[in-house]
GROMACS .gro file of N, CA and C in nm:
model
  189
    1UNK      N    1  20.949  14.761  12.419
    1UNK     CA    2  20.823  14.828  12.405
    1UNK      C    3  20.769  14.870  12.541
    2UNK      N    4  20.787  14.787  12.641
    2UNK     CA    5  20.733  14.817  12.773
    2UNK      C    6  20.800  14.941  12.832
    3UNK      N    7  20.929  14.958  12.808
    3UNK     CA    8  21.000  15.074  12.861
    3UNK      C    9  20.951  15.201  12.792
    4UNK      N   10  20.929  15.195  12.664
    4UNK     CA   11  20.882  15.312  12.590
    4UNK      C   12  20.740  15.348  12.633
    5UNK      N   13  20.654  15.249  12.645
    5UNK     CA   14  20.515  15.275  12.685
    5UNK      C   15  20.511  15.328  12.828
    6UNK      N   16  20.587  15.270  12.917
    6UNK     CA   17  20.584  15.311  13.058
    6UNK      C   18  20.654  15.442  13.084
    7UNK      N   19  20.753  15.475  13.006
    7UNK     CA   20  20.828  15.597  13.027
    7UNK      C   21  20.973  15.565  13.058
    8UNK      N   22  21.062  15.616  12.976
    8UNK     CA   23  21.205  15.590  12.995
    8UNK      C   24  21.249  15.658  13.125
    9UNK      N   25  21.315  15.583  13.209
    9UNK     CA   26  21.363  15.637  13.336
    9UNK      C   27  21.271  15.609  13.453
   10UNK      N   28  21.160  15.544  13.431
   10UNK     CA   29  21.065  15.515  13.537
   10UNK      C   30  21.051  15.364  13.551
   11UNK      N   31  21.096  15.311  13.662
   11UNK     CA   32  21.086  15.167  13.686
   11UNK      C   33  20.941  15.123  13.700
   12UNK      N   34  20.863  15.196  13.776
   12UNK     CA   35  20.721  15.163  13.794
   12UNK      C   36  20.648  15.174  13.660
   13UNK      N   37  20.683  15.275  13.581
   13UNK     CA   38  20.622  15.291  13.449
   13UNK      C   39  20.655  15.175  13.357
   14UNK      N   40  20.777  15.127  13.363
   14UNK     CA   41  20.816  15.013  13.280
   14UNK      C   42  20.740  14.887  13.319
   15UNK      N   43  20.722  14.866  13.447
   15UNK     CA   44  20.644  14.751  13.494
   15UNK      C   45  20.499  14.765  13.450
   16UNK      N   46  20.443  14.885  13.463
   16UNK     CA   47  20.306  14.910  13.421
   16UNK      C   48  20.290  14.891  13.270
   17UNK      N   49  20.386  14.941  13.194
   17UNK     CA   50  20.383  14.923  13.049
   17UNK      C   51  20.390  14.776  13.011
   18UNK      N   52  20.474  14.701  13.079
   18UNK     CA   53  20.484  14.557  13.053
   18UNK      C   54  20.355  14.484  13.084
   19UNK      N   55  20.292  14.521  13.194
   19UNK     CA   56  20.164  14.458  13.229
   19UNK      C   57  20.056  14.491  13.126
   20UNK      N   58  20.049  14.616  13.086
   20UNK     CA   59  19.948  14.656  12.987
   20UNK      C   60  19.969  14.583  12.855
   21UNK      N   61  20.093  14.580  12.809
   21UNK     CA   62  20.122  14.513  12.682
   21UNK      C   63  20.099  14.362  12.694
   22UNK      N   64  20.139  14.302  12.803
   22UNK     CA   65  20.121  14.158  12.821
   22UNK      C   66  19.976  14.117  12.828
   23UNK      N   67  19.897  14.192  12.904
   23UNK     CA   68  19.754  14.160  12.915
   23UNK      C   69  19.684  14.179  12.782
   24UNK      N   70  19.712  14.291  12.715
   24UNK     CA   71  19.648  14.318  12.586
   24UNK      C   72  19.689  14.213  12.483
   25UNK      N   73  19.814  14.174  12.483
   25UNK     CA   74  19.862  14.073  12.388
   25UNK      C   75  19.798  13.937  12.417
   26UNK      N   76  19.784  13.901  12.543
   26UNK     CA   77  19.721  13.775  12.580
   26UNK      C   78  19.574  13.769  12.544
   27UNK      N   79  19.503  13.878  12.570
   27UNK     CA   80  19.361  13.882  12.536
   27UNK      C   81  19.343  13.877  12.384
   28UNK      N   82  19.427  13.950  12.313
   28UNK     CA   83  19.418  13.949  12.167
   28UNK      C   84  19.450  13.811  12.111
   29UNK      N   85  19.548  13.743  12.168
   29UNK     CA   86  19.584  13.609  12.121
   29UNK      C   87  19.470  13.510  12.143
   30UNK      N   88  19.393  13.530  12.248
   30UNK     CA   89  19.282  13.438  12.276
   30UNK      C   90  19.166  13.457  12.178
   31UNK      N   91  19.141  13.581  12.140
   31UNK     CA   92  19.023  13.608  12.057
   31UNK      C   93  19.054  13.633  11.910
   32UNK      N   94  19.172  13.688  11.879
   32UNK     CA   95  19.206  13.724  11.742
   32UNK      C   96  19.357  13.708  11.724
   33UNK      N   97  19.406  13.584  11.713
   33UNK     CA   98  19.551  13.557  11.714
   33UNK      C   99  19.631  13.626  11.605
   34UNK      N  100  19.568  13.657  11.493
   34UNK     CA  101  19.640  13.720  11.384
   34UNK      C  102  19.691  13.860  11.422
   35UNK      N  103  19.618  13.928  11.507
   35UNK     CA  104  19.651  14.067  11.543
   35UNK      C  105  19.734  14.077  11.671
   36UNK      N  106  19.787  13.968  11.719
   36UNK     CA  107  19.860  13.970  11.846
   36UNK      C  108  19.980  14.064  11.843
   37UNK      N  109  20.058  14.061  11.737
   37UNK     CA  110  20.176  14.147  11.727
   37UNK      C  111  20.137  14.292  11.699
   38UNK      N  112  20.031  14.312  11.624
   38UNK     CA  113  19.990  14.447  11.587
   38UNK      C  114  19.943  14.526  11.708
   39UNK      N  115  19.880  14.458  11.803
   39UNK     CA  116  19.826  14.525  11.922
   39UNK      C  117  19.937  14.595  12.001
   40UNK      N  118  20.054  14.537  12.007
   40UNK     CA  119  20.166  14.596  12.081
   40UNK      C  120  20.203  14.731  12.020
   41UNK      N  121  20.212  14.735  11.889
   41UNK     CA  122  20.251  14.858  11.822
   41UNK      C  123  20.140  14.963  11.827
   42UNK      N  124  20.015  14.919  11.824
   42UNK     CA  125  19.903  15.013  11.835
   42UNK      C  126  19.902  15.078  11.972
   43UNK      N  127  19.924  14.999  12.076
   43UNK     CA  128  19.929  15.054  12.212
   43UNK      C  129  20.043  15.154  12.224
   44UNK      N  130  20.159  15.119  12.170
   44UNK     CA  131  20.273  15.210  12.177
   44UNK      C  132  20.242  15.340  12.102
   45UNK      N  133  20.183  15.331  11.985
   45UNK     CA  134  20.151  15.451  11.907
   45UNK      C  135  20.051  15.539  11.980
   46UNK      N  136  19.948  15.480  12.038
   46UNK     CA  137  19.846  15.558  12.109
   46UNK      C  138  19.907  15.628  12.230
   47UNK      N  139  19.988  15.556  12.307
   47UNK     CA  140  20.050  15.618  12.425
   47UNK      C  141  20.144  15.730  12.384
   48UNK      N  142  20.222  15.711  12.279
   48UNK     CA  143  20.316  15.815  12.238
   48UNK      C  144  20.247  15.937  12.178
   49UNK      N  145  20.131  15.918  12.118
   49UNK     CA  146  20.056  16.033  12.067
   49UNK      C  147  19.996  16.112  12.183
   50UNK      N  148  19.941  16.041  12.282
   50UNK     CA  149  19.876  16.108  12.394
   50UNK      C  150  19.976  16.161  12.498
   51UNK      N  151  20.079  16.083  12.526
   51UNK     CA  152  20.181  16.121  12.624
   51UNK      C  153  20.318  16.088  12.567
   52UNK      N  154  20.383  16.184  12.500
   52UNK     CA  155  20.511  16.156  12.433
   52UNK      C  156  20.622  16.105  12.526
   53UNK      N  157  20.615  16.130  12.654
   53UNK     CA  158  20.717  16.082  12.749
   53UNK      C  159  20.685  15.945  12.805
   54UNK      N  160  20.572  15.884  12.768
   54UNK     CA  161  20.530  15.757  12.823
   54UNK      C  162  20.429  15.779  12.934
   55UNK      N  163  20.379  15.671  12.990
   55UNK     CA  164  20.274  15.682  13.091
   55UNK      C  165  20.322  15.755  13.217
   56UNK      N  166  20.438  15.718  13.267
   56UNK     CA  167  20.489  15.779  13.391
   56UNK      C  168  20.622  15.850  13.370
   57UNK      N  169  20.653  15.884  13.247
   57UNK     CA  170  20.778  15.954  13.219
   57UNK      C  171  20.775  16.096  13.271
   58UNK      N  172  20.889  16.147  13.309
   58UNK     CA  173  20.899  16.282  13.365
   58UNK      C  174  20.921  16.383  13.255
   59UNK      N  175  20.857  16.495  13.264
   59UNK     CA  176  20.871  16.603  13.168
   59UNK      C  177  21.008  16.669  13.186
   60UNK      N  178  21.081  16.683  13.078
   60UNK     CA  179  21.210  16.750  13.082
   60UNK      C  180  21.324  16.665  13.134
   61UNK      N  181  21.305  16.533  13.139
   61UNK     CA  182  21.407  16.444  13.194
   61UNK      C  183  21.533  16.443  13.108
   62UNK      N  184  21.519  16.443  12.977
   62UNK     CA  185  21.633  16.432  12.887
   62UNK      C  186  21.657  16.559  12.808
   63UNK      N  187  21.613  16.670  12.854
   63UNK     CA  188  21.633  16.796  12.783
   63UNK      C  189  21.742  16.878  12.848
   0.00000   0.00000   0.00000
């Protein structure tokens, strides 16, 4: 999930995606443990709708 959120082919993006998912999952687990797994997929869906290549993915990398 972290690679997809950060952008395939971007090492910095993958690290950023992992941090975002980890922090969001940890905060969700502290306050609403039932939704801990759902938050990961919601973040991925929002990022892919707004930026289909990921947060730091390059445009035209795999075309």
